[in-house]
Amino acid sequence: VLALLGLTLLCFVAGLIARSEMARKVYRSLDSALLAIPGYAFVRGFTDSMTSSQETAKSLLPVLVRFDDNEQIGFEVERLEQGNVVVYLPGAPDPWSGSVVYFSEDRVKRLDMTVAQAINNIRHLGRGSQQFQEQV
């Protein structure tokens, strides 16, 4: 009983420390440092969207980008003032590796699917695309 009480007290103190301003600063600096690692922003956006964080889920929008004679599923990262769209084009079957490409707005079409659905489609090498036929 004493050990359980001590463990509860330890967890309570750890929670107070984690909510402190100093802990927030450490988290922000660590997060900023990790953004330098290739793929971290994508992984972070994916995991955040899985927890239904609306703001972060909007930061990676599934899109279909048009090339000359084909199209590819990608993730819109942001829109630039000059009219270009920054798109992350994931590889298949491993969506964690890919390329960042800049497209004109007329070559990017937003898809009505979640990030998880798009990644699942990529991992399955396009199998199951029938459900998105009108879009793809």
Tab-separated table of C-alpha atoms in Angstrom:
chain	number	residue	atom	x	y	z
A	1	VAL	CA	0.000	0.000	0.000
A	2	LEU	CA	2.873	2.338	0.853
A	3	ALA	CA	4.572	1.574	-2.490
A	4	LEU	CA	1.335	2.259	-4.363
A	5	LEU	CA	0.901	5.554	-2.530
A	6	GLY	CA	4.512	6.510	-3.326
A	7	LEU	CA	4.066	5.633	-7.007
A	8	THR	CA	0.883	7.730	-7.173
A	9	LEU	CA	2.675	10.680	-5.592
A	10	LEU	CA	5.595	10.279	-8.011
A	11	CYS	CA	3.211	10.292	-11.002
A	12	PHE	CA	1.440	13.373	-9.659
A	13	VAL	CA	4.731	15.288	-9.277
A	14	ALA	CA	5.858	14.171	-12.753
A	15	GLY	CA	2.573	15.494	-14.166
A	16	LEU	CA	3.090	18.861	-12.492
A	17	ILE	CA	6.620	19.093	-13.881
A	18	ALA	CA	5.409	18.137	-17.386
A	19	ARG	CA	2.864	20.980	-17.317
A	20	SER	CA	5.455	23.567	-16.320
A	21	GLU	CA	6.661	26.318	-18.647
A	22	MET	CA	10.202	24.915	-18.537
A	23	ALA	CA	8.958	21.527	-19.785
A	24	ARG	CA	7.086	23.252	-22.620
A	25	LYS	CA	10.258	25.102	-23.658
A	26	VAL	CA	12.248	21.858	-23.644
A	27	TYR	CA	9.554	20.156	-25.732
A	28	ARG	CA	9.446	23.003	-28.283
A	29	SER	CA	13.230	23.096	-28.654
A	30	LEU	CA	13.422	19.312	-29.011
A	31	ASP	CA	10.613	19.353	-31.569
A	32	SER	CA	12.365	22.111	-33.555
A	33	ALA	CA	15.619	20.163	-33.513
A	34	LEU	CA	13.877	17.003	-34.704
A	35	LEU	CA	12.370	18.841	-37.693
A	36	ALA	CA	15.861	18.746	-39.223
A	37	ILE	CA	15.596	14.945	-39.473
A	38	PRO	CA	14.210	13.952	-42.896
A	39	GLY	CA	10.693	12.587	-42.643
A	40	TYR	CA	10.064	13.733	-39.066
A	41	ALA	CA	7.520	16.377	-40.068
A	42	PHE	CA	5.643	13.829	-42.151
A	43	VAL	CA	5.629	11.240	-39.368
A	44	ARG	CA	4.604	13.892	-36.862
A	45	GLY	CA	1.785	15.090	-39.108
A	46	PHE	CA	0.617	11.536	-39.664
A	47	THR	CA	0.582	10.619	-35.980
A	48	ASP	CA	-1.062	13.907	-35.052
A	49	SER	CA	-3.756	13.363	-37.656
A	50	MET	CA	-4.370	9.916	-36.235
A	51	THR	CA	-5.165	11.556	-32.903
A	52	SER	CA	-7.646	13.810	-34.730
A	53	SER	CA	-5.841	17.062	-34.124
A	54	GLN	CA	-7.711	19.200	-36.644
A	55	GLU	CA	-5.011	21.819	-37.052
A	56	THR	CA	-2.251	19.305	-37.727
A	57	ALA	CA	-4.481	17.097	-39.835
A	58	LYS	CA	-4.985	20.119	-42.106
A	59	SER	CA	-1.210	20.478	-42.424
A	60	LEU	CA	-1.020	17.292	-44.526
A	61	LEU	CA	-3.861	17.087	-47.013
A	62	PRO	CA	-4.135	14.121	-49.388
A	63	VAL	CA	-3.990	15.380	-52.964
A	64	LEU	CA	-3.754	14.028	-56.473
A	65	VAL	CA	-1.048	15.691	-58.541
A	66	ARG	CA	-1.100	15.635	-62.329
A	67	PHE	CA	2.024	15.031	-64.342
A	68	ASP	CA	2.046	15.044	-68.159
A	69	ASP	CA	0.441	11.647	-68.643
A	70	ASN	CA	-0.228	10.286	-65.135
A	71	GLU	CA	-1.277	11.242	-61.636
A	72	GLN	CA	0.064	10.430	-58.177
A	73	ILE	CA	-1.257	10.622	-54.636
A	74	GLY	CA	0.693	13.048	-52.482
A	75	PHE	CA	0.279	15.249	-49.433
A	76	GLU	CA	-0.115	18.993	-49.658
A	77	VAL	CA	2.233	20.605	-47.161
A	78	GLU	CA	1.470	24.274	-47.860
A	79	ARG	CA	0.466	26.816	-50.493
A	80	LEU	CA	2.940	29.534	-51.364
A	81	GLU	CA	2.075	33.157	-52.128
A	82	GLN	CA	3.441	32.802	-55.672
A	83	GLY	CA	0.676	30.296	-56.458
A	84	ASN	CA	2.712	27.116	-56.095
A	85	VAL	CA	1.745	24.177	-53.896
A	86	VAL	CA	4.356	22.295	-51.859
A	87	VAL	CA	3.582	18.574	-52.113
A	88	TYR	CA	5.264	15.612	-50.450
A	89	LEU	CA	5.234	12.658	-52.876
A	90	PRO	CA	5.633	9.458	-50.855
A	91	GLY	CA	7.250	6.326	-52.198
A	92	ALA	CA	5.452	2.993	-52.430
A	93	PRO	CA	5.209	0.739	-50.519
A	94	ASP	CA	7.136	2.817	-47.948
A	95	PRO	CA	5.416	6.211	-47.643
A	96	TRP	CA	8.099	7.430	-45.197
A	97	SER	CA	10.530	8.029	-48.069
A	98	GLY	CA	9.727	10.324	-50.938
A	99	SER	CA	10.269	13.747	-52.471
A	100	VAL	CA	9.158	17.319	-51.929
A	101	VAL	CA	7.941	18.837	-55.194
A	102	TYR	CA	6.509	22.257	-56.101
A	103	PHE	CA	3.479	22.248	-58.407
A	104	SER	CA	1.313	24.977	-59.884
A	105	GLU	CA	-2.157	25.088	-58.317
A	106	ASP	CA	-3.887	23.819	-61.459
A	107	ARG	CA	-1.994	20.495	-61.214
A	108	VAL	CA	-3.096	19.742	-57.626
A	109	LYS	CA	-6.523	18.344	-56.730
A	110	ARG	CA	-7.551	17.746	-53.116
A	111	LEU	CA	-8.855	14.269	-52.354
A	112	ASP	CA	-11.762	13.423	-50.077
A	113	MET	CA	-9.858	10.884	-47.976
A	114	THR	CA	-7.959	10.878	-44.723
A	115	VAL	CA	-4.184	10.749	-44.409
A	116	ALA	CA	-4.520	7.207	-43.048
A	117	GLN	CA	-6.582	6.100	-46.069
A	118	ALA	CA	-4.053	7.609	-48.479
A	119	ILE	CA	-1.122	5.921	-46.725
A	120	ASN	CA	-2.991	2.618	-46.663
A	121	ASN	CA	-3.567	2.923	-50.413
A	122	ILE	CA	0.138	3.597	-50.990
A	123	ARG	CA	1.242	0.702	-48.771
A	124	HIS	CA	-1.029	-1.655	-50.703
A	125	LEU	CA	0.496	-0.464	-53.994
A	126	GLY	CA	-2.796	1.067	-55.120
A	127	ARG	CA	-4.968	-1.953	-54.365
A	128	GLY	CA	-8.377	-0.830	-53.174
A	129	SER	CA	-8.414	2.311	-55.312
A	130	GLN	CA	-11.879	1.359	-56.544
A	131	GLN	CA	-13.435	3.123	-53.547
A	132	PHE	CA	-11.802	6.381	-54.655
A	133	GLN	CA	-12.448	5.867	-58.403
A	134	GLU	CA	-14.321	9.134	-58.922
A	135	GLN	CA	-11.406	11.068	-57.439
A	136	VAL	CA	-8.428	9.146	-58.808
